[in-house]
Coordinates of C-alpha atoms in Angstrom, one line a residue:
X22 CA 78.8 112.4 117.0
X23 CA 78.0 114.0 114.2
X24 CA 78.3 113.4 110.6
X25 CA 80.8 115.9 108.3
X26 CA 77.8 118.1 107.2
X27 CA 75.9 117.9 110.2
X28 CA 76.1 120.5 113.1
X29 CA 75.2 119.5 116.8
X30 CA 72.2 121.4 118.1
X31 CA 73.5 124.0 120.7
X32 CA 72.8 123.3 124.4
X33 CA 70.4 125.9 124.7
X34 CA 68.2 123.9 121.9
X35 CA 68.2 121.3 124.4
X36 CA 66.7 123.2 127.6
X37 CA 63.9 124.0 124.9
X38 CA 62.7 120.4 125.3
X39 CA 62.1 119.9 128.4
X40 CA 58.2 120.3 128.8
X41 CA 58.1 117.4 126.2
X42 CA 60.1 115.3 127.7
X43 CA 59.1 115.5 131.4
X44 CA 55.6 114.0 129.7
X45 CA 57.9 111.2 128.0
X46 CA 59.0 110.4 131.6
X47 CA 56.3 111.0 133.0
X48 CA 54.4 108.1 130.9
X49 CA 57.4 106.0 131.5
X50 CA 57.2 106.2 135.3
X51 CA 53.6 105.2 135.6
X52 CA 54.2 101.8 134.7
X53 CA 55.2 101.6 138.0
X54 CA 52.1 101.6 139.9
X55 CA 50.0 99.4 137.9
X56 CA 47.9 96.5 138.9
X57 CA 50.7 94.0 137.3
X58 CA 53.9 95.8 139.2
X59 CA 52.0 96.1 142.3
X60 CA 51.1 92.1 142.0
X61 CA 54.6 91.5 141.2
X62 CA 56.0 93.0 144.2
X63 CA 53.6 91.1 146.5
X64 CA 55.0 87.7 144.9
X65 CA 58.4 89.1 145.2
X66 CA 57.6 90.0 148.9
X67 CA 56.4 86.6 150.0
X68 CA 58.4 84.6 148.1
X69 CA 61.5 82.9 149.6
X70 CA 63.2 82.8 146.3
X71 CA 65.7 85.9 144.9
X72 CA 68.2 86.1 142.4
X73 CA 71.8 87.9 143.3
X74 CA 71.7 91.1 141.5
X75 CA 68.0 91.2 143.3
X76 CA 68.6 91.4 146.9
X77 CA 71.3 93.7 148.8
X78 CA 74.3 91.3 149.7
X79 CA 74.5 89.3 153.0
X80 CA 78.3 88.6 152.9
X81 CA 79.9 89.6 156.6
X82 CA 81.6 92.8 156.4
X83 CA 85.4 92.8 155.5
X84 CA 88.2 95.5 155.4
X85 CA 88.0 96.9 152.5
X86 CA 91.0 97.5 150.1
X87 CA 92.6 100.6 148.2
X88 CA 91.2 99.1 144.8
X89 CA 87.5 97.9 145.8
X90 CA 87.1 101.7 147.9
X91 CA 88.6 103.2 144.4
X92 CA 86.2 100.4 142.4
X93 CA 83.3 101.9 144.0
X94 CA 83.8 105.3 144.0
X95 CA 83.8 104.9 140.1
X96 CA 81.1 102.8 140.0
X97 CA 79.1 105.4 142.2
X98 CA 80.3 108.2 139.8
X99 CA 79.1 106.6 136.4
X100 CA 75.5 106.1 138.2
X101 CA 75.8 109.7 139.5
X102 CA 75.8 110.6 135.7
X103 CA 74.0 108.3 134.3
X104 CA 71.0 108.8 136.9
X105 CA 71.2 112.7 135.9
X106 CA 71.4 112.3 132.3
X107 CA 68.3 110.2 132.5
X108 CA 66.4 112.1 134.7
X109 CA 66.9 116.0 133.8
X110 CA 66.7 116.6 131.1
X111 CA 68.1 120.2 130.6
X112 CA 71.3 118.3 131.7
X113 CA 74.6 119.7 130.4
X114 CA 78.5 119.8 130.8
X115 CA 79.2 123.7 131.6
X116 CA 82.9 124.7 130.9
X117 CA 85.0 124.8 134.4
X118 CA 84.9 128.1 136.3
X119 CA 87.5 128.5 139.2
X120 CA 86.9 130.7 141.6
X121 CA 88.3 134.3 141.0
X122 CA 90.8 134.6 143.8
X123 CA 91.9 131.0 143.9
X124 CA 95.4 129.3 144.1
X125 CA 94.5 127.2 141.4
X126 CA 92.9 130.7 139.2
X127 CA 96.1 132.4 140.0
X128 CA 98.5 129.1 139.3
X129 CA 96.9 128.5 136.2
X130 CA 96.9 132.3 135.0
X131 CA 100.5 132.5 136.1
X132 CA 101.4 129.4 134.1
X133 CA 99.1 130.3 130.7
X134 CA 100.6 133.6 131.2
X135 CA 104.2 132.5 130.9
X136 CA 103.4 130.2 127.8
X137 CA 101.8 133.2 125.8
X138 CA 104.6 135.0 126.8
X139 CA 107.3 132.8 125.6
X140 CA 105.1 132.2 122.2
X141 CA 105.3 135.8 121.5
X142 CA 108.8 135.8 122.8
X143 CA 109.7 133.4 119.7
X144 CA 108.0 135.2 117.1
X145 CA 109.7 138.2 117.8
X146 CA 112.9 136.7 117.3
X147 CA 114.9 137.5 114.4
X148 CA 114.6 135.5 112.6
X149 CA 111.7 133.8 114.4
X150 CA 111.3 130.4 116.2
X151 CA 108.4 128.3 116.1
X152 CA 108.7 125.4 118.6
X153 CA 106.0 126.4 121.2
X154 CA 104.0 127.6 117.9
X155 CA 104.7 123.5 116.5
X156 CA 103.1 122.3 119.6
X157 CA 100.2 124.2 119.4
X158 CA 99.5 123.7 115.7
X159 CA 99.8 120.6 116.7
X160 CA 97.4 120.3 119.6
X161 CA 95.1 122.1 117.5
X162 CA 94.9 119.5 114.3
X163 CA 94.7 116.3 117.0
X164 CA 91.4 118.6 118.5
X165 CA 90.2 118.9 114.8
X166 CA 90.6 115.5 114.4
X167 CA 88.7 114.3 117.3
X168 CA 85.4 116.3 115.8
X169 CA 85.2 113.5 112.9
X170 CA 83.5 110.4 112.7
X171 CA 85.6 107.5 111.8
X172 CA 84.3 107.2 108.1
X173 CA 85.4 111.1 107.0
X174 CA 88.4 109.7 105.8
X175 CA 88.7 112.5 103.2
X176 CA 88.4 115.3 105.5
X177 CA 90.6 113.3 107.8
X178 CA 93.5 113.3 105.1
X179 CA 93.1 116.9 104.3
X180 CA 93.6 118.2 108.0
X181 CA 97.0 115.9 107.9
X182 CA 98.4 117.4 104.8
X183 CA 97.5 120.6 105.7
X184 CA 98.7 120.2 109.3
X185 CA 101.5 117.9 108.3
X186 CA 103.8 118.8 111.4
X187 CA 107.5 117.0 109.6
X188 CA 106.4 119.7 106.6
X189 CA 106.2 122.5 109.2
X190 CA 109.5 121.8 110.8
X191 CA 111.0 121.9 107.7
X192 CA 109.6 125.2 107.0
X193 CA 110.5 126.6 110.2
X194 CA 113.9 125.1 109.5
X195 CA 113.9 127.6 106.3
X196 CA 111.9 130.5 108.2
X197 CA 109.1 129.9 105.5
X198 CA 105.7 128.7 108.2
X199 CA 102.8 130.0 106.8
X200 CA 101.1 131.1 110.6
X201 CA 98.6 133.7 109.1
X202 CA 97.6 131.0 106.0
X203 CA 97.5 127.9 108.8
X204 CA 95.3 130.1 111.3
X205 CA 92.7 130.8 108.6
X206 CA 92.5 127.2 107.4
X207 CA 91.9 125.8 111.1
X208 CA 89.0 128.6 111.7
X209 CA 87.4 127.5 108.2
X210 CA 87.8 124.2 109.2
X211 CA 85.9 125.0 113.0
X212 CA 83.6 126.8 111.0
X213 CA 82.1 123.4 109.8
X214 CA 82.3 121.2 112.4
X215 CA 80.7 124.3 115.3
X216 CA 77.4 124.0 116.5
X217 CA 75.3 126.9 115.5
X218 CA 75.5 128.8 118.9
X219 CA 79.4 129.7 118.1
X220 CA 79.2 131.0 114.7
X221 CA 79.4 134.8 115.8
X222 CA 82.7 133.3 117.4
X223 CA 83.9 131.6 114.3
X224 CA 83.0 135.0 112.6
X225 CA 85.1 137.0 115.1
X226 CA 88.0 135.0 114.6
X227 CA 87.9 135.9 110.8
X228 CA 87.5 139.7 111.3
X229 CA 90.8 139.0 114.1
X230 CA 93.8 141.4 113.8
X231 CA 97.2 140.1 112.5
X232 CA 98.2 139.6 116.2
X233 CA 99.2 136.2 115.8
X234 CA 99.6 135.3 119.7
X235 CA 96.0 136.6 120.5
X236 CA 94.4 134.7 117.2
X237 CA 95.7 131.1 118.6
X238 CA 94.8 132.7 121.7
X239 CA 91.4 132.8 120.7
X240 CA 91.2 130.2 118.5
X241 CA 92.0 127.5 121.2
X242 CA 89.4 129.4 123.5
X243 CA 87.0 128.9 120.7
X244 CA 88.1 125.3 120.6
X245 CA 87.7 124.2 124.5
X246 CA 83.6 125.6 124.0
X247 CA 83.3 123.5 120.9
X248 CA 84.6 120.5 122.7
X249 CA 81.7 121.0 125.6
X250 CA 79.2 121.3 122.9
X251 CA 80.2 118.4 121.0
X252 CA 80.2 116.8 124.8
X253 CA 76.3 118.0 124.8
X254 CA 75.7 117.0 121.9
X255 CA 76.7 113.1 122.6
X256 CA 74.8 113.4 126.1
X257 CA 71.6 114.5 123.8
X258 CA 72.2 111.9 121.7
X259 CA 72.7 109.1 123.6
X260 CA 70.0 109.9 126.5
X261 CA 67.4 107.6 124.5
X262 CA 69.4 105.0 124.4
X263 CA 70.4 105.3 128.4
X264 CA 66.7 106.0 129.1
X265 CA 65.7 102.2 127.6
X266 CA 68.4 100.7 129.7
X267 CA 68.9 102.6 133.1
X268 CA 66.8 100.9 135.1
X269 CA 69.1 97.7 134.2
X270 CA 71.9 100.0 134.7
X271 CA 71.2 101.2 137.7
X272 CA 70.5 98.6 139.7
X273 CA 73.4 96.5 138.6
X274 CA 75.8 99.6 139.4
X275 CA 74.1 99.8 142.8
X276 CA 74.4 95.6 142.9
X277 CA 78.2 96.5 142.3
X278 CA 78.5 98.7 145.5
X279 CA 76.5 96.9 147.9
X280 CA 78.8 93.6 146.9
X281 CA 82.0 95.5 147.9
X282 CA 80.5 97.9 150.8
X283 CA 78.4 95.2 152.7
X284 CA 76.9 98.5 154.9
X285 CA 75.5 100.3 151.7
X286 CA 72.1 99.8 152.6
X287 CA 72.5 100.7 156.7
X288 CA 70.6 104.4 156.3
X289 CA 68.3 103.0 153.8
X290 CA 67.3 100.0 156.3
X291 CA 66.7 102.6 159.4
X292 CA 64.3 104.6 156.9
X293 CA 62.0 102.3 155.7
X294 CA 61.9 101.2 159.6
X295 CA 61.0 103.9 160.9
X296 CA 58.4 104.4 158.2
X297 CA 56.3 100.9 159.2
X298 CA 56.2 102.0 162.6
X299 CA 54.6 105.0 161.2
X300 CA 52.8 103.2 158.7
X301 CA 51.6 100.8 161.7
X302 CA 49.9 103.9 162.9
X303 CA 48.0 104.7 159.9
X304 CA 46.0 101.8 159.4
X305 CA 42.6 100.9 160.7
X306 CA 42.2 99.8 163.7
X307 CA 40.4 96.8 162.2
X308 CA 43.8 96.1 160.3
X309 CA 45.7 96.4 163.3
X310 CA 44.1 94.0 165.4
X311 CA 44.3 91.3 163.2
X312 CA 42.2 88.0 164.2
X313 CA 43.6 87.1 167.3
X314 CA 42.1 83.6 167.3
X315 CA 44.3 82.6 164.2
X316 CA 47.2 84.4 166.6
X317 CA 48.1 86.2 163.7
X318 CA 49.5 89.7 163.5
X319 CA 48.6 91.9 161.2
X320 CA 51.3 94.3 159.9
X321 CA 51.4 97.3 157.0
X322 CA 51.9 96.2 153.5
X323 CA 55.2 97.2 151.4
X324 CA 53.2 99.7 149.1
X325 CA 51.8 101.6 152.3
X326 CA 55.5 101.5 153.9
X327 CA 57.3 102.4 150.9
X328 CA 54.7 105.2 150.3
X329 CA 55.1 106.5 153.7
X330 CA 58.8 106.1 153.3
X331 CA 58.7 108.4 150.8
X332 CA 56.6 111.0 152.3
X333 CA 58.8 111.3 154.8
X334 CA 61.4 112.9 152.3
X335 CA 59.7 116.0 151.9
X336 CA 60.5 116.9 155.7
X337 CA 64.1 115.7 155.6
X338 CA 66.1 117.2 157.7
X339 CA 69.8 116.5 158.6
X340 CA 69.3 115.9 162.3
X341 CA 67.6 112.8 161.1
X342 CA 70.7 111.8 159.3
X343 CA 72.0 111.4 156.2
X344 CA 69.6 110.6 153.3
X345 CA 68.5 106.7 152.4
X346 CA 71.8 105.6 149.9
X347 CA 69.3 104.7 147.3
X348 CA 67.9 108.3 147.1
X349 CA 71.6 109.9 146.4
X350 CA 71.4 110.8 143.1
X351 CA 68.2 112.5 143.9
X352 CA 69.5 115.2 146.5
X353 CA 69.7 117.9 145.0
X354 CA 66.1 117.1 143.3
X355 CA 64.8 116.3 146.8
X356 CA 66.0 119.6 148.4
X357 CA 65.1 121.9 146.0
X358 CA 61.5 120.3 146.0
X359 CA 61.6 120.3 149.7
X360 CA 62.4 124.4 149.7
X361 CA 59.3 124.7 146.9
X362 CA 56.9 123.1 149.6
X363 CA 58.0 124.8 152.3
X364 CA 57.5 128.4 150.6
X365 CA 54.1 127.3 148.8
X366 CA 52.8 126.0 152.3
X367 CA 53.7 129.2 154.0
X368 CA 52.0 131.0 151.3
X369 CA 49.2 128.9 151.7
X370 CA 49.0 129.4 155.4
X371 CA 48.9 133.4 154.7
X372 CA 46.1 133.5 152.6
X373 CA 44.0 131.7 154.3
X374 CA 44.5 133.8 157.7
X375 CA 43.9 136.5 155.3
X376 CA 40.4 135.3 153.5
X377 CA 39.5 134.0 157.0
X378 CA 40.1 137.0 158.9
X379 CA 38.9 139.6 155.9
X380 CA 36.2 137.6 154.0
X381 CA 34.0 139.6 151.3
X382 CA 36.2 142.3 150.5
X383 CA 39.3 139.5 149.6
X384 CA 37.2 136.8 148.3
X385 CA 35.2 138.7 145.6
X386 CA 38.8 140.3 144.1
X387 CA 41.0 137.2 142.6
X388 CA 43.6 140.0 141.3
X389 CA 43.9 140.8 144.7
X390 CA 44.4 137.4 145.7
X391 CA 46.6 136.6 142.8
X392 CA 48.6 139.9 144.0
X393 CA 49.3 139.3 147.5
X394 CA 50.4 135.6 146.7
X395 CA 53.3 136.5 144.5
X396 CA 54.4 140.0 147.0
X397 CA 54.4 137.0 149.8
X398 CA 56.3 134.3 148.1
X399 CA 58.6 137.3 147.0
X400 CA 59.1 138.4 150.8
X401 CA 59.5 134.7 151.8
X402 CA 61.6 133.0 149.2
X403 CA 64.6 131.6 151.1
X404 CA 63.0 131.0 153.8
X405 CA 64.7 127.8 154.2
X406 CA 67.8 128.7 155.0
X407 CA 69.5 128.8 158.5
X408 CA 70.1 132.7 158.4
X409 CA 66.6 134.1 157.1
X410 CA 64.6 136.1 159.6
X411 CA 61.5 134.1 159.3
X412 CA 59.8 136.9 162.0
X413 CA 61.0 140.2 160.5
X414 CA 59.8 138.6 156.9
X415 CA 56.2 137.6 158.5
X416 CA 55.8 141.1 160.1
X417 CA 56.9 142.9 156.6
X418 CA 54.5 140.5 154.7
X419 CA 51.5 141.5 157.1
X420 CA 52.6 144.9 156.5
X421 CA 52.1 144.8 153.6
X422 CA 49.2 142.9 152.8
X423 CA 47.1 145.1 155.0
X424 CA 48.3 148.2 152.8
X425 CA 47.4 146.6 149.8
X426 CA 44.0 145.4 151.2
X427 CA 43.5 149.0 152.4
X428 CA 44.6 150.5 148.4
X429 CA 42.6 148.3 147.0
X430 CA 39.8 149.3 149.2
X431 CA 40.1 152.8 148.8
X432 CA 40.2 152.3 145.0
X433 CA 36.9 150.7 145.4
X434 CA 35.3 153.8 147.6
X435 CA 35.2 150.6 150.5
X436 CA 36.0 152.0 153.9
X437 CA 39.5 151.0 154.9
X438 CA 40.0 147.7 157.4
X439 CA 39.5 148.6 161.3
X440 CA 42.7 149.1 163.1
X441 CA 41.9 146.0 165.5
X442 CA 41.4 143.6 162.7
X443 CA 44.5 145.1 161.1
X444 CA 46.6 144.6 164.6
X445 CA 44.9 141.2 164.7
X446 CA 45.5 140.5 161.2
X447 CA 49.2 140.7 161.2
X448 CA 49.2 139.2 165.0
X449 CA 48.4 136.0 163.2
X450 CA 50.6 135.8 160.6
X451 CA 53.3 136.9 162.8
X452 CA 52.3 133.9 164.8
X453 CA 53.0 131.5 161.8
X454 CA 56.5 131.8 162.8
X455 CA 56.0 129.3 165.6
X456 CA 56.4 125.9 165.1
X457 CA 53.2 124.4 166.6
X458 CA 51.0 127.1 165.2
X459 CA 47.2 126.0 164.0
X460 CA 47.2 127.1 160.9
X461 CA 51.0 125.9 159.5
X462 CA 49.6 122.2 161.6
X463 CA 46.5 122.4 159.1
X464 CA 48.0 123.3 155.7
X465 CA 51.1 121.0 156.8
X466 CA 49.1 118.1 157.4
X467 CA 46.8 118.9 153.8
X468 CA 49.8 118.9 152.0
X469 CA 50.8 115.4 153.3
X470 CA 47.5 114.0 152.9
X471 CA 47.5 115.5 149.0
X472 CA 50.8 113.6 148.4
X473 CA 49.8 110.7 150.0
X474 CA 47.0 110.5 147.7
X475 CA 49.3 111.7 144.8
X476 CA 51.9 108.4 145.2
X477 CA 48.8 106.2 145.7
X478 CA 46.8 107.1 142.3
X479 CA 48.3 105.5 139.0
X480 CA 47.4 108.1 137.0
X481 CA 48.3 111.3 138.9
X482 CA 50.7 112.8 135.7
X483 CA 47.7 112.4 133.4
X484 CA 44.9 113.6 135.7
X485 CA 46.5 115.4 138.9
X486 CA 44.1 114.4 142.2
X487 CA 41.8 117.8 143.6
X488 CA 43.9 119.5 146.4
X489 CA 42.2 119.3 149.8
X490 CA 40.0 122.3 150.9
X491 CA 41.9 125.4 151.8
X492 CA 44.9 124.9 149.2
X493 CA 43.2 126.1 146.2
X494 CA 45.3 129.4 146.5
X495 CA 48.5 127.1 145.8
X496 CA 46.6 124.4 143.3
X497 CA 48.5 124.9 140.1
X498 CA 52.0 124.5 142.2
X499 CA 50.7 121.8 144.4
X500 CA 49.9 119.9 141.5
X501 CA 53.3 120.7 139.8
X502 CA 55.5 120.0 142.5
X503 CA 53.6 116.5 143.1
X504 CA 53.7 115.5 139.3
X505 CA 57.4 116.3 139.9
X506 CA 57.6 114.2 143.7
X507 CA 55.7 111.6 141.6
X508 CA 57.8 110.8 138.7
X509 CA 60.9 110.8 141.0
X510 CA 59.4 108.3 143.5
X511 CA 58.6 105.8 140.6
X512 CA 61.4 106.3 138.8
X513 CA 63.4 105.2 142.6
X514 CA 61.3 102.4 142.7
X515 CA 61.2 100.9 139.0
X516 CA 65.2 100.5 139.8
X517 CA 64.9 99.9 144.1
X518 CA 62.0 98.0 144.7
X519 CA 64.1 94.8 144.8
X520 CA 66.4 95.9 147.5
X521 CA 63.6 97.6 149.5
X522 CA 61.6 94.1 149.5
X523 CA 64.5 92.3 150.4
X524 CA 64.9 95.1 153.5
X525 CA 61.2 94.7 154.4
X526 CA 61.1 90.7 154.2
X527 CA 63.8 91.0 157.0
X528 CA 61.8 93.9 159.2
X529 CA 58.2 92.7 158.7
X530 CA 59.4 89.2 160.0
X531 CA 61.4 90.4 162.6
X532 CA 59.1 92.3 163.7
X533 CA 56.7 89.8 164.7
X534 CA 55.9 88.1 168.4
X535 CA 57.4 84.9 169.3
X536 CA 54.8 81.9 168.2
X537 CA 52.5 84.0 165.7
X538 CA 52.2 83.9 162.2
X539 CA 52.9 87.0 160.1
X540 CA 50.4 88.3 158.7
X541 CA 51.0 91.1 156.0
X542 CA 47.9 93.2 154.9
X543 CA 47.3 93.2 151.2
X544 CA 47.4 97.1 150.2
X545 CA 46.0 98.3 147.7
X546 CA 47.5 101.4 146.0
X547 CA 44.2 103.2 146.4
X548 CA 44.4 102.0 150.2
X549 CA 47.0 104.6 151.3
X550 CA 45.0 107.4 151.1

């Protein structure tokens, strides 16, 4: 909160911040994939030993009652908020908006409506009355009084006396309230506790007509956008102090809900086992084999499972399910970076048909280049959604490129691209529609093989690894969008890790042949690539 003299930042201040602080986060999240973490994990993984808050809960399952369903639905809600208050940080309360021709917009209108009405009703009177006035004077000083800290005593004691509702009665008892005098008082008064952003408001309200009904009107509208900022203001404020303990936090909320909802961790268990079959596939074959005369089996280690776990994300679809519980304060995050890679990898997949197909006359003209990548993301953004023509956008794109190609040519006294390559040009970028096509297989599997190595280095926010050949064209936003994939994934497991060990001591050892010895192979972080 802040002091008497002080005035909270407006909310736009704080979107101003972010570039700093995604570096903040992003040094905070790289603890994570140290040499000491990863050695820690490994003890944690074969060790028989686990404290409670530690491991997901192995209590039978029960019918749950009213007040533990209730329980964790608020406990679910305070991580909700606390997870995005950490995390993004251009994260702020927005006042309501109902939808425009809603039962609740048109009950609520009706019902604010009728107050007004009655207010101005009373005034008019002769002579007037001021009981629905009372209770909004009223309202207003208990809203003033909620701006303070708990030291401004003087201030305090000022907006009593002045607001002193027994001395108001009395003078509406006489006909003698002071509406005008009161309404200029409580807008000086606003004037020193707003944050900087509603000063022409404050300003407006002092320049207001003598309509009294329509200067509370606005006064209390002024009011309700001072409360949200003062909201912000706390969130901006206390966000350090969350950031220090949400790991902590987290994890014990989590602990919380997996103790009452014994199945909390079903989706995440079917994830991470499906991602050491898949893991099982990418090791050596050396690896695999394992030395048979020991009869041991060797199986993938938790770093190359999780890492593969988490790969598997960025292709997420809902006919796989419903995402892992431990990732549900990150699915919004998740889709929107899962719509990014999807547009950059079709981008990707363009330009190189088109520098493979054209050569020289592409290659040597970066502007060109540059060009045609934005007029194709352009064409193709929202191409992840169920009713985009992903076709009729791939013919208009090759369209298009071949009659820039063809300007740009022409500008250059070039003679203009042959008909066949121009029929064969768009051919194969119509082609990238299909889901087995070359070309989206290649930039597809690239991109996997770039994140793979992104979740595998320990210093991927300071020093981003070299795309793989043929997504040079997308570099800057590869390497964005995996500092971004990054930072989440570490963050996940700097508050997960014990759960997902707990999960993988159970899988692993299941997993194994009657009369062999596990044998889990030692990854290294590097190793994953």
């Amino acid at each position: 909160m802040p002091l008497n003299d002080e005035r909270p930042t407006s909310t736009s201040t704080v979107a101003s911040e972010d570039q700093n602080s995604d570096t903040e986060s992003s040094e905070r999240c790289d603890s994570l994939t140290s040499c000491s973490d990863v050695d820690c994990s490994r003890q944690s993984f074969t060790s028989n030993s686990s404290s409670k808050h530690n491991s997901p809960s192995c209590s039978p399952p029960k019918p749950l009652t009213l007040d533990e369903v209730m329980a964790s639905a608020r406990d679910l809600s305070n991580l909700s908020l606390a997870h995005e208050i950490v995390v993004n940080h251009n994260f702020h309360l927005e006042p309501p908006e109902l939808p425009q021709h809603s039962l609740e917009k048109r009950v609520k209108d009706m019902v604010h409506k009728a107050f007004w009405d009655c207010l101005e009703a009373e005034l008019n009177e002769d002579p007037p009355e001021y009981d629905y006035a009372i209770k909004l004077l009223e309202e207003i000083r208990d809203t003033l009084l909620s701006f303070l800290n708990p030291g401004a005593n003087r201030l305090r004691t000022q907006i009593m006396e002045v607001l002193d509702m027994d001395l108001i009665r009395q003078q509406a008892d006489n006909n003698a309230v002071d509406i005008q005098g009161l309404a200029s008082y409580i807008i000086n008064t606003m004037g020193k506790f707003c944050a900087p952003v509603r000063d022409d408001d404050i300003k407006k309200l002092k320049e207001g007509s003598g309509d009294t009904v329509k200067l509370l009107k606005e006064i209390f509208r002024v009011l309700d956008l001072m409360k949200m900022d003062m909201v912000n203001f706390t969130i901006q404020s206390f966000r350090p102090e969350l950031q220090r303990q949400s790991v902590e936090y987290e994890r014990a909320k989590f602990q919380s809900i997996l103790e009452r909802t014994p199945g909390a961790l079903d989706h995440t268990t079917e994830w991470i086992k499906a991602s050491i079959e898949e893991a099982t596939q990418l090791m050596p074959p050396a690896d695999k084999s394992g030395d048979s005369g020991q009869g041991k089996t060797s199986l993938p280690g938790p770093i190359l499972v999780l890492n593969t776990a988490y790969i598997k994300l960025l292709t997420w679809v809902e006919t796989k399910g419903p995402l892992p519980e431990t990732l549900m304060t990150d699915e919004v995050r998740l889709l929107e970076m899962q719509k990014s890679l999807q547009l950059y990898q079709a981008v990707a997949s363009v330009l190189l048909i088109v520098c493979s197909s054209i050569g020289g006359p592409v290659s040597g003209l970066p502007d060109l280049v540059e060009r045609l990548k934005k007029m194709t993301a352009v064409l193709l953004e929202g191409m992840h959604g169920t009713e985009f023509n992903l076709t009729e956008s791939l013919r208009n794109v090759s369209d298009l490129i071949c009659c820039e190609i063809n300007k740009s040519l022409e500008e250059r006294n070039f003679p203009l691209l042959p008909a066949e390559l121009q029929a064969t040009l768009k051919s194969l970028i119509c082609d990238l529609a299909l889901e087995n096509n070359p070309m989206r297989t290649l930039v597809e599997a690239r991109v996997q093989q770039y994140f793979r190595v992104v979740l595998a280095s320990t210093s991927s926010h300071r020093a981003p690894p070299p795309v793989p050949p043929g997504l040079g064209l997308i570099q800057l936003e590869l390497m964005a969008l995996g500092a971004s994939f990054s930072n989440l994934v570490n963050y996940n497991k700097k508050v997960y890790t014990p759960f997902y060990i707990s999960i993988l001591k159970t899988l692993l050892f299941d997993m194994q042949e009657p009369g062999t010895n596990p044998q889990i192979t030692p990854t290294s972080p590097m190793e994953s690539k």
